[in-house]
Amino acid sequence: MNTRQQSKLIYSWYGKPMSSDRKLRTTQYKGIIITSESSRTETCIQLGDFILVEGVNADRPYVAQLLDLYEDGAQHKRAVVQWFCHIGEIPQNKRKLLKREISSQEVFFDQVLGYDTDIDAQTIIKSIMVIPLHPGEELPITLNKEQTFYVKQSWDGKCFKALSPDTFSKLKAKKKKGSTPDSSEPFIPSDILTPLKKETESVVQSATKPKNAESKHSVSKSSLAKERQSQRAVNDIKTPTARKKLELSSPTRSKGRLLGSEVLDLLDDDRDAIAPLESAATKRKVTFTSDILGSPPKIPCSNDKSKSVSDTAEPCQRFSDTIRLSPYPKAKDFSEKAKNLHVEDDIISLVGHQKPGTQSPVLTPRSRRTCAQRTSALIAQHISVLNQEDDLSSSDSSYSSSSEEEEEEEDVPCTPEKKTKSSRIFSTPKSSSKSSVHTPAKTPKKTPLPGTPKTPRNATPEIPRRSHAAQKPASVLEEARLRLHVSAVPESLPCREEEFQDIYNFVESKLIDGTGGCMYISGVPGTGKTATVHEVIRCLQQAAENDELPPFQLVEINGMKLTDPHQAYVQILELLTGQKVTATHAAVLLAKLFNTPGPKRKTTVLIVDELDLLWTRKQNVMYNLFDWPTQKHSKLIILAIANTMDLPERIMMNRVASRLGLTRMAFQPYTYKQLQHIISSRLKDVKAFEEDAIQLVSRKVAALSGDARRCLDICRRATEICEFAEPKRSPEIVGMAHVTEAIDEMFSSPYINAIRNASLHEQIFLKAILAEFRRAGVEEATVQQVYHQHMALCRIEGMQRPTVSEMMAICSRLGASRLLLLEASNKYLHMRVRLNLSQDDVMYALREE
Amino acid sequence: MKSAMSKRKLKDTCGASAECISQVQKILRERFCHRPSATGKLFGIEFQYRHLLELLKRTTLHGESNSALIVGPRGSGKTTLLNHVLKDLREMKQVRGNLLEVHLNGLLQTSDKVALKEITRQLQLENVVGDKVFGSFAETLAFLLEALRKGDRTSSCPVLFVLDEFDLFVHHKNQTLLYNLFDISQSAQTPVTIIGLTCRQDILELLEKRVKSRFSHRQIYLMNSFDFKQYIKIFKEQLSLPAEFPDEPFAQKWNDNIQHLSEDKIVQDVLQNLFHHTKDLRSLYFLLMLAVSAVTVHHPLLTAADLQEASRQHSTDSKANIVHGLSVLEICLIIAMKHLNDVYDGEPFNFQMVYNEFQKFIQRKAHSMYNFEKPVVMKAFEHLLQLELVKPLERPSARAQREYLLMRLLLDNTQIMDALQVYPNCPTDVKQWAASSLSWL
């Protein structure tokens, strides 16, 4: 993904327009050439090829078949595709329908109608291989997991079906068509081989590096090895350009079987093809001239090659169809990035060449760095696994080899595969340190070895289970308490029908239109904002499941649950695609995601709770959030929730507030009737409360705040009080007395009680403060002044007067419970004192006794 | 030989062995020192105890989420109450293994980041992920929220969060931790109960409105709301030896003595005085601790005089104590400052003013006082500064001369006069000078 961003790709048409439509002003083409600017390589994709298309998640591109390529009136390159979907794109609940394990390589022929099949040609990444299988068939053991996909069934959004024979044969034909030119390779006229030769040269030159490395390390090198190497070069000949280009254009390096067919296609169709190829080849030549010097025995090799090509074209091609792994481009890549790694890589690959069975012991001692040692150990393990695979594959191949040489040649297609595997292992630490910022560079992401148990990286922890089952509510009161708990989810949200409908309509209309928009929802705490929004989403999801609405993706963030406003990006991205990246990177990715037309992307509904906490000085988080929905292709609906009605005016800059728009909704505090209704609806048929009691609670809360949470809490507390009330009435029902007690408990000011229960001298001290305030006429006094008053009061009461130390202790005790507000205590007698409650309250509290 | 005889005799008369006394000391000191442990008794908070116990029982048995605050002045037994409840809860059969506890203290977990790490550690969640490296604060929070979100009421083990010094958590940025904890307690996730302990009465006003709305508003107040009779009873119970005391006759004797003491007028006066000052039991225990320290083999039983002495020690004025140890010159300076305070009504003074005042006194009473050099007086003044009997108004700067730095006296007139009363060998002239308010006339 990074490489993709770094190297700019140029898309150009391949060949001349096949046909053009005057009316629509479109011109159709039969192929597209993707040229990477940085690497000066190009690849060609033709109609009918299977391709990867950039998706929401950069790690998981979409699979599709290219059906049509055209240029529309506005000179935009467009492509029409037939989608295939990964298992990951199928809703969780539908996956059960399959009743079998789905390998990551299996895709489904996508017959869901909702997706746009007309995409921007620039989103095409590369071509791959899709092989249709009959339902009963096992997935063949594949050597290249990232390039080959299998399709067994189709998916139409509701159920899975076996592929219809028609589709099957069509897909099969596509596959065949891909490989037919290969068989024709031997018949290539010799003169057409000339451009090939040029390329060969260049490729062989590129192979010199590994050779040099080899000669350095392994002194005894058999001529056989040389020959094999030259043969490898032959294999590479076919598509040096495409391959090189590919591995630079995308991190998953090797390009599928397309390459072979592509080159041959090019060869077939001489005029079009040779011209670009030649130019590419010459270019290459220029770049490699310096290398030529070191490698004189190149030409004979290429001669050799042309012969062997014809001999082994069949098997080679077969393998390269599925595997086609090119170590050289990789090696080149390395040489650009890390020289030492490159050398090691080559050694390994070459050693592997010589003796497939015994590479593992040979390669380990070479690597010096601990990191490399670790990886090489892994490679050894891996290769031993692969050896077995090799055996399997070689036994699978049905052709009989007559000569020893040929047998070895047969190995050749396998060995590159091995090499790439090993090179992949080398590359992973690098790529992981580059792309995923979260993994520390020291622990390289290991390639998943079969059968190695490991804790999954994203394991989410769980609170342990309880050892005894939770008790069921036994009495009416307990049942009522359970229902009155704020967390209990009611079946419906009474008293918010209007708001519900408004939000529902808003989101629904946007969903149907496939556009974006935002809505600002405000209201004091406990008025059901979040609950209503969740209810709306639940209903919408229901509707989407019933196919009444297009499907959408829900993302929810809460400002209070973020440690920093910028973490919002990280969370959104993680919820959308599962990637974990840093905040700045996430912002870039999200902006790209929402600003570029993404094919096959569902509408996203984003709930931003506690919006005010996303405020930053520059307000860039808010700005971005509200800017995305205004983009043409964003398909983003934002529901922003906050407490204050005038938040946009108060804390947002004009440009942010303007993007937020004027779609606003205010949740009014509940009135007592609504609160009453809420309680009754929650209780339903459970007869635990007197009607009057409910009304009292509702009226009290409505008068104070209109917070439904408070209302429910009071009711819950009242049931407890009722339970403990001494004289047990036979039908336990919460009455007025209980409710009143609960309300008093929650709302009574603690100060009065605290003062009444204070010790005598503490009370006198408070009186002294009042007296001093009255004397001075200022609501502030020093301890010394209060102390004098205190002593005077003690004299009046005939009490023993306290020492200054004791008085300071009294003072700090009152200060700790915040009846008084104190200065720092190092001022001792000159510390200033203030009351934390009104003088009247103090007087009231002291007089009563 | 003789001394040994007399010792044995003494022992017989006292009826107490050294082991016995050390036992008494051990039992009583443990009782007074380890207050928050659940071993002691609860006084006057039975109602709060029941409330809290029921609350926690519902959490563990029904998986009901709750939140509550225990509010009360320092030393009112908040932690004791909680520890008692938890101890009794753990002894219940249905509860065992059904409750995870997380204890946080606002003085230790000074930020949400630290608190989250501590929660993860106490819930032993870091073991679950094995090699997962805890990176940022954001990750930890997301990780913990995810963990708690996964549970549900009926199957997950309830978690009890105890937040000691709750008021300090309020000052964390955005009150993120509190919001999230309360939010979990109000949503259908892992059942949690949050118990906050604080001494601030205005705690609810400190909560942010969203946090406040999510808090269930259950407050358990501990007020020390007992009267003097109960106070005497507590005194008696705390000093009594338990029935399982090895030396039974001594225990009997000791307990009788305590009973007798509690009815003694002097003891009652001492206790009444303390009760008037503060009702918290911690100061009572401190007083008793001082008294019990006086118990020895030769003095096996507590007397009223011991308590009186302890009370005297307990209530002495710390600053006045310092004055007792001053030299006559320093006392003179303090008296001079006192006069300046009287004349200028508490306005700050500097050394030069004090020195002048002192000179006036010397001139009048030259026969009785030795006239010190100015540097010597300065030295004495600086000593007072070091003792913090005098405090400069602002930090001393390089520019200002030391003589002219403005100062304030940190002693009250009454303290000075009281200290002079007990000052040994104070010259009469000095005493007179201190007593006369218009000294220069």
PDB file of C-alpha atoms in Angstrom, chain A residues 206-385:
ATOM      1  CA  SER A 206      19.983  -8.887 -13.606  1.00  0.00           C
ATOM      2  CA  ALA A 207      20.822 -12.398 -12.624  1.00  0.00           C
ATOM      3  CA  THR A 208      24.477 -11.639 -12.457  1.00  0.00           C
ATOM      4  CA  LYS A 209      24.224 -10.277  -9.033  1.00  0.00           C
ATOM      5  CA  PRO A 210      23.055 -13.458  -7.469  1.00  0.00           C
ATOM      6  CA  LYS A 211      25.642 -15.273  -9.496  1.00  0.00           C
ATOM      7  CA  ASN A 212      28.394 -13.174  -8.182  1.00  0.00           C
ATOM      8  CA  ALA A 213      27.184 -13.722  -4.714  1.00  0.00           C
ATOM      9  CA  GLU A 214      27.072 -17.374  -5.343  1.00  0.00           C
ATOM     10  CA  SER A 215      30.534 -17.588  -6.707  1.00  0.00           C
ATOM     11  CA  LYS A 216      31.754 -15.794  -3.661  1.00  0.00           C
ATOM     12  CA  HIS A 217      30.188 -18.163  -1.235  1.00  0.00           C
ATOM     13  CA  SER A 218      30.020 -21.500  -2.913  1.00  0.00           C
ATOM     14  CA  VAL A 219      33.261 -22.141  -4.628  1.00  0.00           C
ATOM     15  CA  SER A 220      32.430 -25.461  -6.173  1.00  0.00           C
ATOM     16  CA  LYS A 221      29.732 -24.731  -8.572  1.00  0.00           C
ATOM     17  CA  SER A 222      28.676 -27.346 -11.000  1.00  0.00           C
ATOM     18  CA  SER A 223      27.980 -26.572 -14.549  1.00  0.00           C
ATOM     19  CA  LEU A 224      24.590 -28.012 -13.871  1.00  0.00           C
ATOM     20  CA  ALA A 225      23.812 -25.239 -11.558  1.00  0.00           C
ATOM     21  CA  LYS A 226      24.884 -22.774 -14.138  1.00  0.00           C
ATOM     22  CA  GLU A 227      22.687 -24.332 -16.653  1.00  0.00           C
ATOM     23  CA  ARG A 228      19.812 -24.303 -14.300  1.00  0.00           C
ATOM     24  CA  GLN A 229      20.402 -20.759 -13.644  1.00  0.00           C
ATOM     25  CA  SER A 230      20.345 -19.936 -17.239  1.00  0.00           C
ATOM     26  CA  GLN A 231      17.146 -21.798 -17.436  1.00  0.00           C
ATOM     27  CA  ARG A 232      15.715 -19.739 -14.752  1.00  0.00           C
ATOM     28  CA  ALA A 233      16.654 -16.806 -16.755  1.00  0.00           C
ATOM     29  CA  VAL A 234      14.618 -18.241 -19.573  1.00  0.00           C
ATOM     30  CA  ASN A 235      11.618 -18.419 -17.426  1.00  0.00           C
ATOM     31  CA  ASP A 236      12.156 -14.907 -16.515  1.00  0.00           C
ATOM     32  CA  ILE A 237      12.589 -13.807 -20.021  1.00  0.00           C
ATOM     33  CA  LYS A 238       9.012 -14.050 -20.736  1.00  0.00           C
ATOM     34  CA  THR A 239       7.959 -11.084 -18.753  1.00  0.00           C
ATOM     35  CA  PRO A 240      10.730  -9.235 -17.207  1.00  0.00           C
ATOM     36  CA  THR A 241       9.013  -5.962 -17.658  1.00  0.00           C
ATOM     37  CA  ALA A 242       5.728  -6.900 -16.280  1.00  0.00           C
ATOM     38  CA  ARG A 243       7.170  -8.653 -13.369  1.00  0.00           C
ATOM     39  CA  LYS A 244       9.458  -5.977 -12.310  1.00  0.00           C
ATOM     40  CA  LYS A 245       6.846  -3.426 -12.621  1.00  0.00           C
ATOM     41  CA  LEU A 246       4.442  -5.447 -10.648  1.00  0.00           C
ATOM     42  CA  GLU A 247       6.514  -6.085  -7.686  1.00  0.00           C
ATOM     43  CA  LEU A 248       7.171  -2.448  -7.337  1.00  0.00           C
ATOM     44  CA  SER A 249       3.648  -1.431  -7.866  1.00  0.00           C
ATOM     45  CA  SER A 250       2.290  -3.589  -5.143  1.00  0.00           C
ATOM     46  CA  PRO A 251       3.776  -5.122  -2.057  1.00  0.00           C
ATOM     47  CA  THR A 252       2.628  -8.610  -2.941  1.00  0.00           C
ATOM     48  CA  ARG A 253       5.248  -9.085  -5.441  1.00  0.00           C
ATOM     49  CA  SER A 254       4.772 -11.683  -8.046  1.00  0.00           C
ATOM     50  CA  LYS A 255       2.243 -11.398 -10.706  1.00  0.00           C
ATOM     51  CA  GLY A 256       0.189 -14.364 -11.708  1.00  0.00           C
ATOM     52  CA  ARG A 257       0.082 -16.361 -14.801  1.00  0.00           C
ATOM     53  CA  LEU A 258      -1.007 -13.386 -16.726  1.00  0.00           C
ATOM     54  CA  LEU A 259       2.528 -12.515 -17.410  1.00  0.00           C
ATOM     55  CA  GLY A 260       3.273 -15.464 -19.509  1.00  0.00           C
ATOM     56  CA  SER A 261       0.192 -15.203 -21.541  1.00  0.00           C
ATOM     57  CA  GLU A 262       0.563 -11.537 -21.792  1.00  0.00           C
ATOM     58  CA  VAL A 263       3.975 -11.624 -23.305  1.00  0.00           C
ATOM     59  CA  LEU A 264       2.932 -14.283 -25.688  1.00  0.00           C
ATOM     60  CA  ASP A 265      -0.039 -12.285 -26.598  1.00  0.00           C
ATOM     61  CA  LEU A 266       2.211  -9.487 -27.250  1.00  0.00           C
ATOM     62  CA  LEU A 267       4.306 -11.692 -29.382  1.00  0.00           C
ATOM     63  CA  ASP A 268       1.341 -12.897 -31.293  1.00  0.00           C
ATOM     64  CA  ASP A 269       0.237  -9.546 -32.163  1.00  0.00           C
ATOM     65  CA  ASP A 270       3.466  -8.214 -33.322  1.00  0.00           C
ATOM     66  CA  ARG A 271       2.984  -4.626 -34.217  1.00  0.00           C
ATOM     67  CA  ASP A 272       1.301  -3.457 -31.092  1.00  0.00           C
ATOM     68  CA  ALA A 273       3.283  -5.473 -28.757  1.00  0.00           C
ATOM     69  CA  ILE A 274       6.791  -5.337 -29.945  1.00  0.00           C
ATOM     70  CA  ALA A 275       7.038  -1.653 -30.089  1.00  0.00           C
ATOM     71  CA  PRO A 276       6.446  -1.049 -26.401  1.00  0.00           C
ATOM     72  CA  LEU A 277       8.365  -4.092 -25.435  1.00  0.00           C
ATOM     73  CA  GLU A 278      11.313  -3.102 -27.429  1.00  0.00           C
ATOM     74  CA  SER A 279      11.384   0.284 -25.967  1.00  0.00           C
ATOM     75  CA  ALA A 280      11.151  -1.158 -22.540  1.00  0.00           C
ATOM     76  CA  ALA A 281      13.896  -3.592 -23.274  1.00  0.00           C
ATOM     77  CA  THR A 282      16.210  -1.015 -24.613  1.00  0.00           C
ATOM     78  CA  LYS A 283      15.617   1.109 -21.662  1.00  0.00           C
ATOM     79  CA  ARG A 284      16.533  -1.741 -19.475  1.00  0.00           C
ATOM     80  CA  LYS A 285      19.627  -2.264 -21.409  1.00  0.00           C
ATOM     81  CA  VAL A 286      20.753   1.192 -20.737  1.00  0.00           C
ATOM     82  CA  THR A 287      20.290   0.784 -17.090  1.00  0.00           C
ATOM     83  CA  PHE A 288      22.175  -2.425 -16.942  1.00  0.00           C
ATOM     84  CA  THR A 289      25.111  -1.705 -19.164  1.00  0.00           C
ATOM     85  CA  SER A 290      27.406  -1.318 -16.243  1.00  0.00           C
ATOM     86  CA  ASP A 291      26.503  -4.723 -15.018  1.00  0.00           C
ATOM     87  CA  ILE A 292      27.225  -6.355 -18.317  1.00  0.00           C
ATOM     88  CA  LEU A 293      30.909  -5.991 -17.867  1.00  0.00           C
ATOM     89  CA  GLY A 294      31.014  -8.448 -15.058  1.00  0.00           C
ATOM     90  CA  SER A 295      29.161 -11.159 -16.871  1.00  0.00           C
ATOM     91  CA  PRO A 296      30.665 -12.344 -20.075  1.00  0.00           C
ATOM     92  CA  PRO A 297      29.038 -15.779 -20.405  1.00  0.00           C
ATOM     93  CA  LYS A 298      25.648 -14.364 -20.994  1.00  0.00           C
ATOM     94  CA  ILE A 299      25.094 -14.899 -24.647  1.00  0.00           C
ATOM     95  CA  PRO A 300      25.634 -18.651 -24.687  1.00  0.00           C
ATOM     96  CA  CYS A 301      23.194 -18.894 -21.913  1.00  0.00           C
ATOM     97  CA  SER A 302      20.523 -17.256 -23.903  1.00  0.00           C
ATOM     98  CA  ASN A 303      21.189 -19.623 -26.730  1.00  0.00           C
ATOM     99  CA  ASP A 304      20.822 -22.483 -24.419  1.00  0.00           C
ATOM    100  CA  LYS A 305      17.696 -21.040 -23.238  1.00  0.00           C
ATOM    101  CA  SER A 306      15.832 -20.753 -26.425  1.00  0.00           C
ATOM    102  CA  LYS A 307      16.208 -24.460 -26.782  1.00  0.00           C
ATOM    103  CA  SER A 308      15.118 -25.254 -23.318  1.00  0.00           C
ATOM    104  CA  VAL A 309      12.215 -22.968 -23.592  1.00  0.00           C
ATOM    105  CA  SER A 310      10.697 -25.105 -26.234  1.00  0.00           C
ATOM    106  CA  ASP A 311      11.442 -28.213 -24.256  1.00  0.00           C
ATOM    107  CA  THR A 312      10.012 -27.136 -21.017  1.00  0.00           C
ATOM    108  CA  ALA A 313       7.512 -24.598 -21.987  1.00  0.00           C
ATOM    109  CA  GLU A 314       4.629 -26.828 -21.126  1.00  0.00           C
ATOM    110  CA  PRO A 315       5.544 -27.727 -17.590  1.00  0.00           C
ATOM    111  CA  CYS A 316       7.030 -24.421 -16.887  1.00  0.00           C
ATOM    112  CA  GLN A 317       4.048 -22.648 -18.066  1.00  0.00           C
ATOM    113  CA  ARG A 318       1.797 -24.831 -16.065  1.00  0.00           C
ATOM    114  CA  PHE A 319       3.592 -23.949 -12.944  1.00  0.00           C
ATOM    115  CA  SER A 320       4.073 -20.405 -13.698  1.00  0.00           C
ATOM    116  CA  ASP A 321       0.368 -20.212 -14.165  1.00  0.00           C
ATOM    117  CA  THR A 322      -0.261 -20.908 -10.615  1.00  0.00           C
ATOM    118  CA  ILE A 323       2.932 -19.921  -9.017  1.00  0.00           C
ATOM    119  CA  ARG A 324       4.956 -17.670 -11.143  1.00  0.00           C
ATOM    120  CA  LEU A 325       7.182 -16.344  -8.513  1.00  0.00           C
ATOM    121  CA  SER A 326      10.071 -14.360  -9.561  1.00  0.00           C
ATOM    122  CA  PRO A 327      12.970 -14.170  -7.236  1.00  0.00           C
ATOM    123  CA  TYR A 328      14.869 -11.710  -9.278  1.00  0.00           C
ATOM    124  CA  PRO A 329      12.670  -8.744  -9.016  1.00  0.00           C
ATOM    125  CA  LYS A 330      12.512  -9.371  -5.361  1.00  0.00           C
ATOM    126  CA  ALA A 331      16.219  -9.591  -5.171  1.00  0.00           C
ATOM    127  CA  LYS A 332      16.487  -6.386  -7.028  1.00  0.00           C
ATOM    128  CA  ASP A 333      14.102  -4.828  -4.665  1.00  0.00           C
ATOM    129  CA  PHE A 334      16.294  -5.888  -1.858  1.00  0.00           C
ATOM    130  CA  SER A 335      19.391  -4.673  -3.454  1.00  0.00           C
ATOM    131  CA  GLU A 336      17.808  -1.300  -3.573  1.00  0.00           C
ATOM    132  CA  LYS A 337      16.792  -1.358   0.000  1.00  0.00           C
ATOM    133  CA  ALA A 338      19.187  -3.461   1.969  1.00  0.00           C
ATOM    134  CA  LYS A 339      22.314  -4.733   0.447  1.00  0.00           C
ATOM    135  CA  ASN A 340      23.179  -7.336   3.012  1.00  0.00           C
ATOM    136  CA  LEU A 341      19.769  -8.807   3.021  1.00  0.00           C
ATOM    137  CA  HIS A 342      19.990  -9.091  -0.675  1.00  0.00           C
ATOM    138  CA  VAL A 343      23.136 -11.114  -0.497  1.00  0.00           C
ATOM    139  CA  GLU A 344      21.718 -13.466   2.029  1.00  0.00           C
ATOM    140  CA  ASP A 345      18.649 -13.900   0.052  1.00  0.00           C
ATOM    141  CA  ASP A 346      20.565 -14.851  -2.991  1.00  0.00           C
ATOM    142  CA  ILE A 347      22.701 -17.290  -1.180  1.00  0.00           C
ATOM    143  CA  ILE A 348      19.745 -19.031   0.148  1.00  0.00           C
ATOM    144  CA  SER A 349      17.997 -19.177  -3.113  1.00  0.00           C
ATOM    145  CA  LEU A 350      20.973 -20.513  -4.906  1.00  0.00           C
ATOM    146  CA  VAL A 351      21.796 -23.059  -2.312  1.00  0.00           C
ATOM    147  CA  GLY A 352      18.266 -24.139  -2.412  1.00  0.00           C
ATOM    148  CA  HIS A 353      18.746 -24.608  -6.059  1.00  0.00           C
ATOM    149  CA  GLN A 354      21.578 -26.985  -5.765  1.00  0.00           C
ATOM    150  CA  LYS A 355      20.172 -29.371  -3.279  1.00  0.00           C
ATOM    151  CA  PRO A 356      16.537 -29.091  -2.576  1.00  0.00           C
ATOM    152  CA  GLY A 357      16.712 -31.582   0.211  1.00  0.00           C
ATOM    153  CA  THR A 358      19.466 -30.093   2.276  1.00  0.00           C
ATOM    154  CA  GLN A 359      19.215 -26.384   2.158  1.00  0.00           C
ATOM    155  CA  SER A 360      18.163 -25.792   5.678  1.00  0.00           C
ATOM    156  CA  PRO A 361      21.386 -26.740   7.405  1.00  0.00           C
ATOM    157  CA  VAL A 362      23.427 -24.879   4.855  1.00  0.00           C
ATOM    158  CA  LEU A 363      21.881 -21.532   5.132  1.00  0.00           C
ATOM    159  CA  THR A 364      21.614 -20.984   8.825  1.00  0.00           C
ATOM    160  CA  PRO A 365      25.237 -20.298   9.699  1.00  0.00           C
ATOM    161  CA  ARG A 366      25.584 -17.604   7.088  1.00  0.00           C
ATOM    162  CA  SER A 367      23.461 -14.984   8.630  1.00  0.00           C
ATOM    163  CA  ARG A 368      25.180 -12.930  11.215  1.00  0.00           C
ATOM    164  CA  ARG A 369      22.623 -10.590  12.681  1.00  0.00           C
ATOM    165  CA  THR A 370      20.404 -12.055  15.343  1.00  0.00           C
ATOM    166  CA  CYS A 371      17.316 -10.916  13.578  1.00  0.00           C
ATOM    167  CA  ALA A 372      18.459 -12.529  10.403  1.00  0.00           C
ATOM    168  CA  GLN A 373      19.407 -15.651  12.279  1.00  0.00           C
ATOM    169  CA  ARG A 374      16.003 -15.939  13.704  1.00  0.00           C
ATOM    170  CA  THR A 375      14.372 -15.496  10.378  1.00  0.00           C
ATOM    171  CA  SER A 376      16.716 -17.906   8.725  1.00  0.00           C
ATOM    172  CA  ALA A 377      15.793 -20.506  11.311  1.00  0.00           C
ATOM    173  CA  LEU A 378      12.248 -19.900  10.349  1.00  0.00           C
ATOM    174  CA  ILE A 379      13.134 -20.267   6.733  1.00  0.00           C
ATOM    175  CA  ALA A 380      14.780 -23.579   7.416  1.00  0.00           C
ATOM    176  CA  GLN A 381      11.631 -24.765   9.010  1.00  0.00           C
ATOM    177  CA  HIS A 382       9.573 -23.406   6.243  1.00  0.00           C
ATOM    178  CA  ILE A 383      11.637 -24.911   3.534  1.00  0.00           C
ATOM    179  CA  SER A 384      11.439 -28.332   5.045  1.00  0.00           C
ATOM    180  CA  VAL A 385       7.715 -27.960   4.896  1.00  0.00           C
TER     181      VAL A 385
END
